[in-house]
PDB file of C-alpha atoms in Angstrom:
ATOM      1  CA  UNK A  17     -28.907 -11.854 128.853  1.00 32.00           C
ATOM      2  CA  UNK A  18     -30.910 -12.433 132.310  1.00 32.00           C
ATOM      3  CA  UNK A  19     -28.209 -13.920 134.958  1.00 33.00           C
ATOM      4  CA  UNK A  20     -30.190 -16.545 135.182  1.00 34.00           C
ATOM      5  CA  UNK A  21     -28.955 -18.008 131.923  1.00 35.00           C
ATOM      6  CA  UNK A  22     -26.448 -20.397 132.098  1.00 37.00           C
ATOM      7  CA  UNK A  23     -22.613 -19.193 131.273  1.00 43.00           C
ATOM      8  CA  UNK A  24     -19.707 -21.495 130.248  1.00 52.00           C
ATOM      9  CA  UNK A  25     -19.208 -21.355 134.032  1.00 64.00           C
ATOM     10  CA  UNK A  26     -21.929 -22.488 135.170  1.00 77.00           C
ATOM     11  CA  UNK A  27     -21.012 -25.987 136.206  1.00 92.00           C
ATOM     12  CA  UNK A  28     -18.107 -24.574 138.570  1.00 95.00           C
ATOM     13  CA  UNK A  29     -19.054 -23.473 142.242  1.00 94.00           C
ATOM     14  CA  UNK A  30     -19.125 -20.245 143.010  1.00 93.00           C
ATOM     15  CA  UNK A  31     -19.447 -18.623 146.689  1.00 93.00           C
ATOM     16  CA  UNK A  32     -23.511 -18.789 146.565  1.00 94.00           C
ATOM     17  CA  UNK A  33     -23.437 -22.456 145.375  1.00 94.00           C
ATOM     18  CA  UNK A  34     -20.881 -23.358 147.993  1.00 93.00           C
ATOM     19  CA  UNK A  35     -22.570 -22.130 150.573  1.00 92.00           C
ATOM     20  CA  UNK A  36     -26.023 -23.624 149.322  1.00 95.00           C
ATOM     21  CA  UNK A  37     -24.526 -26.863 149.014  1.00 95.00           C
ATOM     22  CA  UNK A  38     -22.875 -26.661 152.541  1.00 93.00           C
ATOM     23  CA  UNK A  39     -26.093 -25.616 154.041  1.00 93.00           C
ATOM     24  CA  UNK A  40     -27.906 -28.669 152.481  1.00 95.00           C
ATOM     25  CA  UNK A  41     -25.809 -31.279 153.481  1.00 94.00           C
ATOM     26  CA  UNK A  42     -25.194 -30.026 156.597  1.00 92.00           C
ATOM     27  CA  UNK A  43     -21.826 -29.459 156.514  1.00 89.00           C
ATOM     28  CA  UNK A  44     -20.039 -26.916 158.960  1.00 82.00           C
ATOM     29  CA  UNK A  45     -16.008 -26.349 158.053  1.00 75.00           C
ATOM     30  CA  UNK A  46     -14.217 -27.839 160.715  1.00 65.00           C
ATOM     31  CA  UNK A  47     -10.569 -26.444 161.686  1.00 59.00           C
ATOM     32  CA  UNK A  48      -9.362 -30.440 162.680  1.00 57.00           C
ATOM     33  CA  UNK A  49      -9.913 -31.287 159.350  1.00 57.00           C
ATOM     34  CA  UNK A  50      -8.270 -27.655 157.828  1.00 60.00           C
ATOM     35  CA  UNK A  51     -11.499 -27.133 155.523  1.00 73.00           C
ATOM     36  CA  UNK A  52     -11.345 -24.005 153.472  1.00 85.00           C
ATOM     37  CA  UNK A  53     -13.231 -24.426 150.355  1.00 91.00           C
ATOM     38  CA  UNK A  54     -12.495 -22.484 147.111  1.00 93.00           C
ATOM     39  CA  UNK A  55     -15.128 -20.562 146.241  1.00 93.00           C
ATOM     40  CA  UNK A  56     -13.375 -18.669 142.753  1.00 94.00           C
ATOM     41  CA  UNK A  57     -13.960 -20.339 139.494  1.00 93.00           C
ATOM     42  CA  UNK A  58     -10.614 -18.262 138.347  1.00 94.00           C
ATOM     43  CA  UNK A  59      -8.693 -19.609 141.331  1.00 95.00           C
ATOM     44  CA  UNK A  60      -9.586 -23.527 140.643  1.00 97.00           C
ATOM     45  CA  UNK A  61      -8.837 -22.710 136.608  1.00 97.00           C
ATOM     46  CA  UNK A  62      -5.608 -21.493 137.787  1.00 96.00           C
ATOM     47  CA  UNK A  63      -4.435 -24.557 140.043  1.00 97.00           C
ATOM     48  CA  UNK A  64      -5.456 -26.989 137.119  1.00 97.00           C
ATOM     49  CA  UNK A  65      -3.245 -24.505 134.717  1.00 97.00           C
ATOM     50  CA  UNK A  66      -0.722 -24.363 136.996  1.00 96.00           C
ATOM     51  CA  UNK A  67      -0.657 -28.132 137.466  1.00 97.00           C
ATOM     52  CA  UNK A  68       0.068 -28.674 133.865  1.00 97.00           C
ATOM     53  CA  UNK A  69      -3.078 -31.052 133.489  1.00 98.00           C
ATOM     54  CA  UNK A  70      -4.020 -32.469 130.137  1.00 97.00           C
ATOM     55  CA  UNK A  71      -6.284 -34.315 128.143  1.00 97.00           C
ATOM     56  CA  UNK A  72      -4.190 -37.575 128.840  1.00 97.00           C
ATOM     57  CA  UNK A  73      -4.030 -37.261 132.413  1.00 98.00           C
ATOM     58  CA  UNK A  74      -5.673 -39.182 135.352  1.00 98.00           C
ATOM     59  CA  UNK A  75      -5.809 -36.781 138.200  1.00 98.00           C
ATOM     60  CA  UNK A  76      -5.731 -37.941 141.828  1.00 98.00           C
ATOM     61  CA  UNK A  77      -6.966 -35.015 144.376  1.00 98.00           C
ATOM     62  CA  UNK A  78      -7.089 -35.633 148.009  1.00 97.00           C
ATOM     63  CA  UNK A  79      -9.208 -33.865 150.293  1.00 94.00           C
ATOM     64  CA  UNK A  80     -12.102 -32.886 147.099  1.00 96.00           C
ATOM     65  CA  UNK A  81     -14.206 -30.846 150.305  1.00 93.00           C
ATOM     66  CA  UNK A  82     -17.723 -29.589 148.131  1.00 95.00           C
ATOM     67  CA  UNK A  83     -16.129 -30.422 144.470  1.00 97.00           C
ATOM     68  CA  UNK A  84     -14.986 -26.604 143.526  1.00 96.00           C
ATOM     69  CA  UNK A  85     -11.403 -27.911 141.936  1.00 97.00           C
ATOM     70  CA  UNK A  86     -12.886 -31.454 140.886  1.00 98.00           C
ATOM     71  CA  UNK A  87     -14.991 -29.936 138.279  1.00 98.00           C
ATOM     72  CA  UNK A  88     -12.277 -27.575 137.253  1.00 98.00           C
ATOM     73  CA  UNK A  89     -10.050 -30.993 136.385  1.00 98.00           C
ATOM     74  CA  UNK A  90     -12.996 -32.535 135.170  1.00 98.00           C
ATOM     75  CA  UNK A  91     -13.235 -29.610 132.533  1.00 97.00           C
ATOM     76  CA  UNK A  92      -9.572 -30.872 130.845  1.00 97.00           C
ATOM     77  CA  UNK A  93      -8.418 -34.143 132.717  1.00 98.00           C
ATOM     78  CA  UNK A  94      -9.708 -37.847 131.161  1.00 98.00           C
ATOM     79  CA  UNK A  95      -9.982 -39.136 134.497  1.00 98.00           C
ATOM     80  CA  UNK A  96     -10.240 -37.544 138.142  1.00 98.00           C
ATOM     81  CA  UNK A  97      -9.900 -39.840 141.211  1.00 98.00           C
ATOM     82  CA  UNK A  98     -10.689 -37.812 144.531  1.00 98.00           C
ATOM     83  CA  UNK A  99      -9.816 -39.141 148.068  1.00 98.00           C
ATOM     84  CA  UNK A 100     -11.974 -37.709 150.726  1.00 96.00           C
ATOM     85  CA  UNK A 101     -11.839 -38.853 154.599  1.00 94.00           C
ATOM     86  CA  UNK A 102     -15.378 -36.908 155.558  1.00 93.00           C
ATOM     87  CA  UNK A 103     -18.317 -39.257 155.266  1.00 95.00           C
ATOM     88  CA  UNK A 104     -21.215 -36.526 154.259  1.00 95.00           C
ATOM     89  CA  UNK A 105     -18.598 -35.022 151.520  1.00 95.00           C
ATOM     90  CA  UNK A 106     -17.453 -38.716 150.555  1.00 97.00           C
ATOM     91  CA  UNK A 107     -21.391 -39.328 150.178  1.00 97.00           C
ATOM     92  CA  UNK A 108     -22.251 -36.003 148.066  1.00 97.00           C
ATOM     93  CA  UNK A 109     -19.324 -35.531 145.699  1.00 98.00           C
ATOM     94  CA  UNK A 110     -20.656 -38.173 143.050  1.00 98.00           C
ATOM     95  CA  UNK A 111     -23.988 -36.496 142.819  1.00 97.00           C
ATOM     96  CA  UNK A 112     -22.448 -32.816 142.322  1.00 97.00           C
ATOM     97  CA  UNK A 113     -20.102 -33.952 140.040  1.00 98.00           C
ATOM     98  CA  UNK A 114     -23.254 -35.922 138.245  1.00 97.00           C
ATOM     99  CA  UNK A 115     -25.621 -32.911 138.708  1.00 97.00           C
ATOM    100  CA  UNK A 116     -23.236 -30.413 137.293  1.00 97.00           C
ATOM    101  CA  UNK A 117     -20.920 -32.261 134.766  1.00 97.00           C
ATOM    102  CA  UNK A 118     -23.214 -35.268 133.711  1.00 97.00           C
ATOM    103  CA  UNK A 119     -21.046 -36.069 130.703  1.00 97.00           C
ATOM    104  CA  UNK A 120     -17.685 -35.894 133.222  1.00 97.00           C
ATOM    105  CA  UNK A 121     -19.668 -38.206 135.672  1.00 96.00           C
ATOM    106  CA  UNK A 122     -18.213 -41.415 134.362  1.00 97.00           C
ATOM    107  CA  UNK A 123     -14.745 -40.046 134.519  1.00 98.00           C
ATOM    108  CA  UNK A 124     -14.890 -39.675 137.718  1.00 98.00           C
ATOM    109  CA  UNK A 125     -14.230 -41.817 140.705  1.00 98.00           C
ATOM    110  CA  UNK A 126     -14.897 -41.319 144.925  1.00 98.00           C
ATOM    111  CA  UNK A 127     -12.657 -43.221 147.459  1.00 98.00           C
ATOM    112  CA  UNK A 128     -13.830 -42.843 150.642  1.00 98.00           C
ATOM    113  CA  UNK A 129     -10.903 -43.183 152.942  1.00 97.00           C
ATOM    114  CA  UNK A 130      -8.167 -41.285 154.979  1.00 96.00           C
ATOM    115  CA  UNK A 131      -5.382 -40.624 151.886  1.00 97.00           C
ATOM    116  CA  UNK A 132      -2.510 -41.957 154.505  1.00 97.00           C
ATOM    117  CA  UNK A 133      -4.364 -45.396 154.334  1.00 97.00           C
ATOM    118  CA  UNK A 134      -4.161 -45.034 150.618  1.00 98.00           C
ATOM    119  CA  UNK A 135      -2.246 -48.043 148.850  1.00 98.00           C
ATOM    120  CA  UNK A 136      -4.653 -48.263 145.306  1.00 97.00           C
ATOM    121  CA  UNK A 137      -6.700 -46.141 143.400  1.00 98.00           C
ATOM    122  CA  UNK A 138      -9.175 -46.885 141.074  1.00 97.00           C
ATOM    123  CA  UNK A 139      -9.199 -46.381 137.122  1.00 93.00           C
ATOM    124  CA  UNK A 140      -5.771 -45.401 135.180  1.00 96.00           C
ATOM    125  CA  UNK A 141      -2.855 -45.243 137.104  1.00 97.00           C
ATOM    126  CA  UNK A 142      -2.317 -41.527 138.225  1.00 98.00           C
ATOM    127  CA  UNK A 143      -0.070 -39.271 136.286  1.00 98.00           C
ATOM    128  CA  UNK A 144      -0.659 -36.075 137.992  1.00 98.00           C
ATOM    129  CA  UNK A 145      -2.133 -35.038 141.971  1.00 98.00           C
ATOM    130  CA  UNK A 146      -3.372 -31.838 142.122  1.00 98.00           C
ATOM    131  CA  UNK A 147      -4.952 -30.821 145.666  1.00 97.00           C
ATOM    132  CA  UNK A 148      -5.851 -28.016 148.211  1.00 95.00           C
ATOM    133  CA  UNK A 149      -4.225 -30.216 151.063  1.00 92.00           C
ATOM    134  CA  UNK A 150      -5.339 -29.490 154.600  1.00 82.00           C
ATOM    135  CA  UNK A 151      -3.000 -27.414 156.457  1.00 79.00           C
ATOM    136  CA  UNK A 152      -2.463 -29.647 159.352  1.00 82.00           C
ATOM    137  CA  UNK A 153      -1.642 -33.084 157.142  1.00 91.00           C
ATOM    138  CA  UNK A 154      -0.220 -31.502 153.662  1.00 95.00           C
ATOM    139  CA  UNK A 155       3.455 -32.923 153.583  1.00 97.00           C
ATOM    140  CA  UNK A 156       2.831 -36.533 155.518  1.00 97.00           C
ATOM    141  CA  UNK A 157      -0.133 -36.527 153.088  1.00 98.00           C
ATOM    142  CA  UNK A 158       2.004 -35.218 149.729  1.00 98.00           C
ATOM    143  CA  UNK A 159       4.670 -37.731 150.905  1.00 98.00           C
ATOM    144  CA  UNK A 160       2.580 -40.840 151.177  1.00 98.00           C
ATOM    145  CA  UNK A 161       1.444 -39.990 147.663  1.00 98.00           C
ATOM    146  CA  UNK A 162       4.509 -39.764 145.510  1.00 98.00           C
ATOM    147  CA  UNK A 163       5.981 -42.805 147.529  1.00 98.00           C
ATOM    148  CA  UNK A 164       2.790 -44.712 147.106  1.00 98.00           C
ATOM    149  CA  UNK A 165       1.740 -43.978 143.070  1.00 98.00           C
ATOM    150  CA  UNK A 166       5.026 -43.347 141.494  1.00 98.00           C
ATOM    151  CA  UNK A 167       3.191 -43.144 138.377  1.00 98.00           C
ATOM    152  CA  UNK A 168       2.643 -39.575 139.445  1.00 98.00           C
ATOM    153  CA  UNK A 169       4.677 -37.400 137.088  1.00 98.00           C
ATOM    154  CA  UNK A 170       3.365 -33.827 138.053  1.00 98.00           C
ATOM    155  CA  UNK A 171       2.249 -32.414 141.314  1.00 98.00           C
ATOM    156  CA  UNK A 172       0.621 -28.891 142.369  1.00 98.00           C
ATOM    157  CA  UNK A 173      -0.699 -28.694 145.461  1.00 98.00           C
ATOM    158  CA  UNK A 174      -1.948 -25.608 147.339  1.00 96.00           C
ATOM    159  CA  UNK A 175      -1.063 -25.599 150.941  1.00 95.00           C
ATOM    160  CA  UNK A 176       0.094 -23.143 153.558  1.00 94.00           C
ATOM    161  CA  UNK A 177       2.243 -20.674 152.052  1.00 95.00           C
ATOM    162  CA  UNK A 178       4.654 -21.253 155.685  1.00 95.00           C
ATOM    163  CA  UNK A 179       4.980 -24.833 154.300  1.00 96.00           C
ATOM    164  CA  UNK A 180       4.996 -23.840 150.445  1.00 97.00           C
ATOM    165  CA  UNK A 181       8.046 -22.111 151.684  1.00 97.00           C
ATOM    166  CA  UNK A 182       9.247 -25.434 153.381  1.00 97.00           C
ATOM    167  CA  UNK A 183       8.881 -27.457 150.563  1.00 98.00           C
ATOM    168  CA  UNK A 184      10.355 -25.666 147.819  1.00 98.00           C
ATOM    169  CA  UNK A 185      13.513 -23.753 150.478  1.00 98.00           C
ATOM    170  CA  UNK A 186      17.118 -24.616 148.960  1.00 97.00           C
ATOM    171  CA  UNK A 187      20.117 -26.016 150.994  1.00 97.00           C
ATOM    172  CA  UNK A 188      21.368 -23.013 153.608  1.00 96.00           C
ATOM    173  CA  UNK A 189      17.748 -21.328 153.693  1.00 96.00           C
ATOM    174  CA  UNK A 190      16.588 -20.453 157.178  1.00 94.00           C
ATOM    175  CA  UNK A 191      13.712 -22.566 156.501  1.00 96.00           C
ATOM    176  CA  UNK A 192      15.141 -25.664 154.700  1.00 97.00           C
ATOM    177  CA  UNK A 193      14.039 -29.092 156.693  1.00 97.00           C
ATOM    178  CA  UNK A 194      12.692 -32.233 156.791  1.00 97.00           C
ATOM    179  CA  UNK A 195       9.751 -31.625 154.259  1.00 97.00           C
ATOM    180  CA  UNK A 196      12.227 -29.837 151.783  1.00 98.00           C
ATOM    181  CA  UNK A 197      14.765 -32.950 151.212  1.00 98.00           C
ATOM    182  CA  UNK A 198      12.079 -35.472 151.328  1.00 98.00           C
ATOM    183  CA  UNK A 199      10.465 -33.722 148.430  1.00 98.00           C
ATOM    184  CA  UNK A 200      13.533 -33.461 146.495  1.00 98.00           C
ATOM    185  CA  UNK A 201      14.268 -37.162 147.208  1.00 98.00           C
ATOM    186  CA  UNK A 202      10.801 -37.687 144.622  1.00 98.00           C
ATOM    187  CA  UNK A 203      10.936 -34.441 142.635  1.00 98.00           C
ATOM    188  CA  UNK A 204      12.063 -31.133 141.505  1.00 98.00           C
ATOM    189  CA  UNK A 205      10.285 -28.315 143.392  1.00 98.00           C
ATOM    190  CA  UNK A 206       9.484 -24.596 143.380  1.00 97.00           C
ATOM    191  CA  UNK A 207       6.877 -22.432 144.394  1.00 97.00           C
ATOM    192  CA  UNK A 208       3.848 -21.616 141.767  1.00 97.00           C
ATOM    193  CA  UNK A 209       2.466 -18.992 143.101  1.00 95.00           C
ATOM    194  CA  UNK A 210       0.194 -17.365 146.243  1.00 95.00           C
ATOM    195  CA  UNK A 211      -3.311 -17.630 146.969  1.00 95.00           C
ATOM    196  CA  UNK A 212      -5.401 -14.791 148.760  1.00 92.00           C
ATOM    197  CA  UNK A 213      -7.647 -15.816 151.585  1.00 92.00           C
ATOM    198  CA  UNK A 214     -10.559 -14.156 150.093  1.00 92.00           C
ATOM    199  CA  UNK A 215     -11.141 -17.118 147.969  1.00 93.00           C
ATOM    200  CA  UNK A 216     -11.977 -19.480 150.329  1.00 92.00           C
ATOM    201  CA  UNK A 217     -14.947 -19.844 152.418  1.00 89.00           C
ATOM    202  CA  UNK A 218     -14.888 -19.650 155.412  1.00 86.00           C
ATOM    203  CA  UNK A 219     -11.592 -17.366 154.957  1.00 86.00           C
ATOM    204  CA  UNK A 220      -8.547 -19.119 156.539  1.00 85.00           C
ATOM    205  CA  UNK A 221      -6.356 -17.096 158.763  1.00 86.00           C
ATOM    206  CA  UNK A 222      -3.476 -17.634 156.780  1.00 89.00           C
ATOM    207  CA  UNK A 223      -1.628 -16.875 153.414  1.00 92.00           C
ATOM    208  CA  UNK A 224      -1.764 -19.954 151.081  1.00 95.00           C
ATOM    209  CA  UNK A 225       1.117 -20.769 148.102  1.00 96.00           C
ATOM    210  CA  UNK A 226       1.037 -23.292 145.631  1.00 98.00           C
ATOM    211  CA  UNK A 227       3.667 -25.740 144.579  1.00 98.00           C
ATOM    212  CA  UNK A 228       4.659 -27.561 141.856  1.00 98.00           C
ATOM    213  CA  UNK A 229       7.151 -31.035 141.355  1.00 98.00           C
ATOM    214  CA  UNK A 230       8.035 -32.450 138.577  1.00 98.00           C
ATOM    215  CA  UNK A 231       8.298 -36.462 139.478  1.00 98.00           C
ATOM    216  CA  UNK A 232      13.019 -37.315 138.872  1.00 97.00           C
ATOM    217  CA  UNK A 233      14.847 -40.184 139.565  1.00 96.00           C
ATOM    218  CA  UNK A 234      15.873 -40.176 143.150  1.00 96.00           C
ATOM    219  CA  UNK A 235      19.304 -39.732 143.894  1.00 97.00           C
ATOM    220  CA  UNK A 236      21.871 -42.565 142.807  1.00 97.00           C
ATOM    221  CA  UNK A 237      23.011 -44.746 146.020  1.00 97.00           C
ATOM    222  CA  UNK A 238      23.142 -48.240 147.536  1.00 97.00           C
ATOM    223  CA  UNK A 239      21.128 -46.930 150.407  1.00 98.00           C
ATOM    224  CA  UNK A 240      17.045 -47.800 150.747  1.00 98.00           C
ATOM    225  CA  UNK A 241      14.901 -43.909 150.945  1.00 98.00           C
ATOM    226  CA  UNK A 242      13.960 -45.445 154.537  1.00 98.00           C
ATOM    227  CA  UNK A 243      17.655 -44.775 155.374  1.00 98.00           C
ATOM    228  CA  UNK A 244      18.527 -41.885 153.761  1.00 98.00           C
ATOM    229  CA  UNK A 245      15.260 -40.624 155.525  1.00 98.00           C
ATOM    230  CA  UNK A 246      16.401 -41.700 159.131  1.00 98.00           C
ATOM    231  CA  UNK A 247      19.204 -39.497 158.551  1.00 98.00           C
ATOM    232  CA  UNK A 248      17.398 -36.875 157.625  1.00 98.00           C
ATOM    233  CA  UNK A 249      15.138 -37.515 160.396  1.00 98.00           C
ATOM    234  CA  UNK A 250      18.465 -37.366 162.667  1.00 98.00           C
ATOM    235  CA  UNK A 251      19.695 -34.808 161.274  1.00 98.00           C
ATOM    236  CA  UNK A 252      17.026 -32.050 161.660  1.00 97.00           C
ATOM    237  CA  UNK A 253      15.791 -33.716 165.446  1.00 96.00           C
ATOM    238  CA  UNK A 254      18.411 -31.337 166.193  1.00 89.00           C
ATOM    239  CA  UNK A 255      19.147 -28.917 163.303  1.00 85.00           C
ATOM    240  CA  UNK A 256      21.465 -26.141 165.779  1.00 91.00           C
ATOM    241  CA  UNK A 257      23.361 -28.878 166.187  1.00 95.00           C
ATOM    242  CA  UNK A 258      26.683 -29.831 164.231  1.00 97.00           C
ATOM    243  CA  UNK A 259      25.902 -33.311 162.115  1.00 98.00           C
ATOM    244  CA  UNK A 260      28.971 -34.757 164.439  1.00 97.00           C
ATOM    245  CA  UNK A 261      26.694 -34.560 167.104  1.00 98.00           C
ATOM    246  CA  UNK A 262      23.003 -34.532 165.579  1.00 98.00           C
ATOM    247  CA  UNK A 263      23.727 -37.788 164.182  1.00 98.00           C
ATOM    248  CA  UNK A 264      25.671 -39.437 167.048  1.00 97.00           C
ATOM    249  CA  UNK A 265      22.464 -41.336 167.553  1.00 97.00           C
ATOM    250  CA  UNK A 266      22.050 -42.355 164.567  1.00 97.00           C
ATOM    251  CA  UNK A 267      25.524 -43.471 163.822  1.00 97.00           C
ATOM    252  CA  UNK A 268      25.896 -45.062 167.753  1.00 96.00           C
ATOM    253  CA  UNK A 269      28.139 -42.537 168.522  1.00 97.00           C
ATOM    254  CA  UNK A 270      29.877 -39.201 168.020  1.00 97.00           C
ATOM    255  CA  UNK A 271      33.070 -41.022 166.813  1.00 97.00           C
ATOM    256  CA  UNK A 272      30.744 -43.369 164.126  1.00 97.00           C
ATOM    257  CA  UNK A 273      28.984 -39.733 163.159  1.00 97.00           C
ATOM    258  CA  UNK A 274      32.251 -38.398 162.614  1.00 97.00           C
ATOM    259  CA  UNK A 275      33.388 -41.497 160.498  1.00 97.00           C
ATOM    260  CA  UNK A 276      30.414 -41.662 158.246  1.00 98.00           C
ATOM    261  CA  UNK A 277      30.096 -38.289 157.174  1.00 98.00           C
ATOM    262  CA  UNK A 278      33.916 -38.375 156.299  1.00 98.00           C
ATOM    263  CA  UNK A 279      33.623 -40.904 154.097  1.00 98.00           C
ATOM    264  CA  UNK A 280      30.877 -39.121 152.605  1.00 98.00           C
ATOM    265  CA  UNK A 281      32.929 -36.170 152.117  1.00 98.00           C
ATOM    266  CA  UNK A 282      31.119 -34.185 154.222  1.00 98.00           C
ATOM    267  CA  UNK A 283      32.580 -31.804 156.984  1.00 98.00           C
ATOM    268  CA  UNK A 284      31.453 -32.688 160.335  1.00 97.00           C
ATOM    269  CA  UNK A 285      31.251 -29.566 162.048  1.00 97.00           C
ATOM    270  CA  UNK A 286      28.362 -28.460 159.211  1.00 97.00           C
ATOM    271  CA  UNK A 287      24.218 -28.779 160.334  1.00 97.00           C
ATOM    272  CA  UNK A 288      21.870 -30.495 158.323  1.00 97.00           C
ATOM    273  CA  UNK A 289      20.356 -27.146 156.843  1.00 97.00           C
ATOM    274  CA  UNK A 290      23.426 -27.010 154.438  1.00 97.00           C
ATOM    275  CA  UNK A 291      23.031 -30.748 152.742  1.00 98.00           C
ATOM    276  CA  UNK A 292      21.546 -31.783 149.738  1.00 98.00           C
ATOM    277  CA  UNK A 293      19.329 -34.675 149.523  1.00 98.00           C
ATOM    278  CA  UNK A 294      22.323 -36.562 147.930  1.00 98.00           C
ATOM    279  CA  UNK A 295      24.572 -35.892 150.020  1.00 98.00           C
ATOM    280  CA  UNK A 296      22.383 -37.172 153.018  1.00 98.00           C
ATOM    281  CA  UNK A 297      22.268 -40.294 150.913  1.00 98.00           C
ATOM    282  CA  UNK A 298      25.899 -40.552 150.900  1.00 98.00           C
ATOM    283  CA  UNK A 299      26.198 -40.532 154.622  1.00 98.00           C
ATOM    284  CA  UNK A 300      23.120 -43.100 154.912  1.00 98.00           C
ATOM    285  CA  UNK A 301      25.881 -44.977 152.853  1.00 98.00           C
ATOM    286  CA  UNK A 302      28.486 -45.383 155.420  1.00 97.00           C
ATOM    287  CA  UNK A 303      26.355 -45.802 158.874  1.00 95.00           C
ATOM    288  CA  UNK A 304      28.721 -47.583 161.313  1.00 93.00           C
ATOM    289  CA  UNK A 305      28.025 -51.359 161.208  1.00 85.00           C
ATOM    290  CA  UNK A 306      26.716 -52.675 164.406  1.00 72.00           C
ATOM    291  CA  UNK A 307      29.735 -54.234 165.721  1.00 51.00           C
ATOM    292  CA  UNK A 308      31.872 -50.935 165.345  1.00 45.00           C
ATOM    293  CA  UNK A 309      29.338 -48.978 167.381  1.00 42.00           C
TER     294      UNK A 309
END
């Protein structure tokens, strides 16, 4: 067989199309807007794999860059939806995806827009996001999503693996924050796995992980995720801190901190790190009322 005849993989990008494609649209990989495109057929197969994407889902992907993982979930998905902020990639995507995948092309749908800004999509309501997330916006931009689209049952993104690590840490790891109870407020979440930097053009200058959640009820409690968030917020503003005094703030004083996270059961002299996303509901439960402040 001459390699110029085409192979089931011929519709994906490899590093030679990304690189022609780049060079005729003029594109250039900027660092502000974290582009590293995939450039491994294998690697995109994997994500979508990894994602858990059927033939029933409608796929929302933010940041879509050249197309390498949209044609991957074109290959299984019934619909993909792709959210992409830069103009020239915004303007090209459709034709790839056209070009490459003409009998996917209908399947597929282009918003033009920054994802935070995102309050609709087009087509089915999403049931899974799947995404190479820039580095610099990944959680604000993961978070926006699963608050916005709750119809979103599955999630794998690849991101940094620093903030894979973030996401998916436990109560009492080193690295447990603000990202890590806001995700478990939506989901259930672990890491899937780590990505090489030879698979992306140009080559970022970091290790990449993936992670997957799987869409739960939130915790049970009379308190709004805005104010279990704020104490989360509070909470980690100053993490060496005891929660007596992180959340004096909060709480209008030492004294109120102290009194709501008693009758939340929770020992005062602890930090945030150690607290599960229910249990900084319970506290957002019993915030001093104004007067007692």
């Amino acid at each position: 067989m001459s390699t110029t005849d085409p192979t089931p993989d011929s519709h994906l990008l490899g590093a030679a199309d990304i690189r022609a494609l780049a060079d005729a649209f003029g594109v250039k990989p900027t660092k502000q807007r974290g582009q590293n495109f995939v450039i491994d057929g294998n690697t995109v197969r994997r994500i979508v794999r990894a994602g858990g994407v059927t033939g029933e889902d409608a796929v929302v992907e933010v940041g879509p860059g050249l197309g390498s993982l949209t044609l991957a979930l074109l290959e299984v998905a019934e619909h993909v939806t792709a959210v992409e902020i830069d103009p020239v990639l915004a303007r090209h995507l459709p034709d790839t995806v056209a070009a490459r995948m003409p009998e996917k092309a209908d399947a597929f749908d282009l918003v033009f827009s920054d994802a935070m800004e995102v309050t609709e999509l087009p087509g089915p309501a999403p049931t899974a996001l799947v995404a190479n997330l820039p580095y610099n916006v990944a959680v604000p931009v993961l978070l926006h999503m699963l608050a916005t689209f709750p119809s979103i049952e599955r999630t794998l993104v690849m991101v940094q693996s620093e903030v894979a690590d973030r996401l998916a840490a436990k109560p009492g790891n080193k690295v447990y924050g603000v990202p890590s109870v806001k995700a478990n407020w939506y989901a259930d979440v672990k890491r899937a796995g780590a990505i090489g930097r030879n698979v992306f053009w140009p080559a970022p200058n970091v290790d990449s992980g993936l992670v997957s959640l799987i869409r739960r009820e939130p915790p049970k409690t009379t308190a709004t995720r805005e104010e279990v968030f704020a104490v989360v917020d509070a909470a980690f503003a100053q993490r060496r801190k005891t929660l007596r005094a992180a959340l004096a703030g909060w709480a209008g004083s030492p004294a109120g901190a102290e009194q709501a996270l008693a009758a939340a059961g929770i020992d005062h002299k602890l930090r945030g790190e150690m607290l599960t996303v229910e249990q900084f509901a319970a506290i957002a439960e019993h915030k001093p009322a104004k007067d007692s402040e």
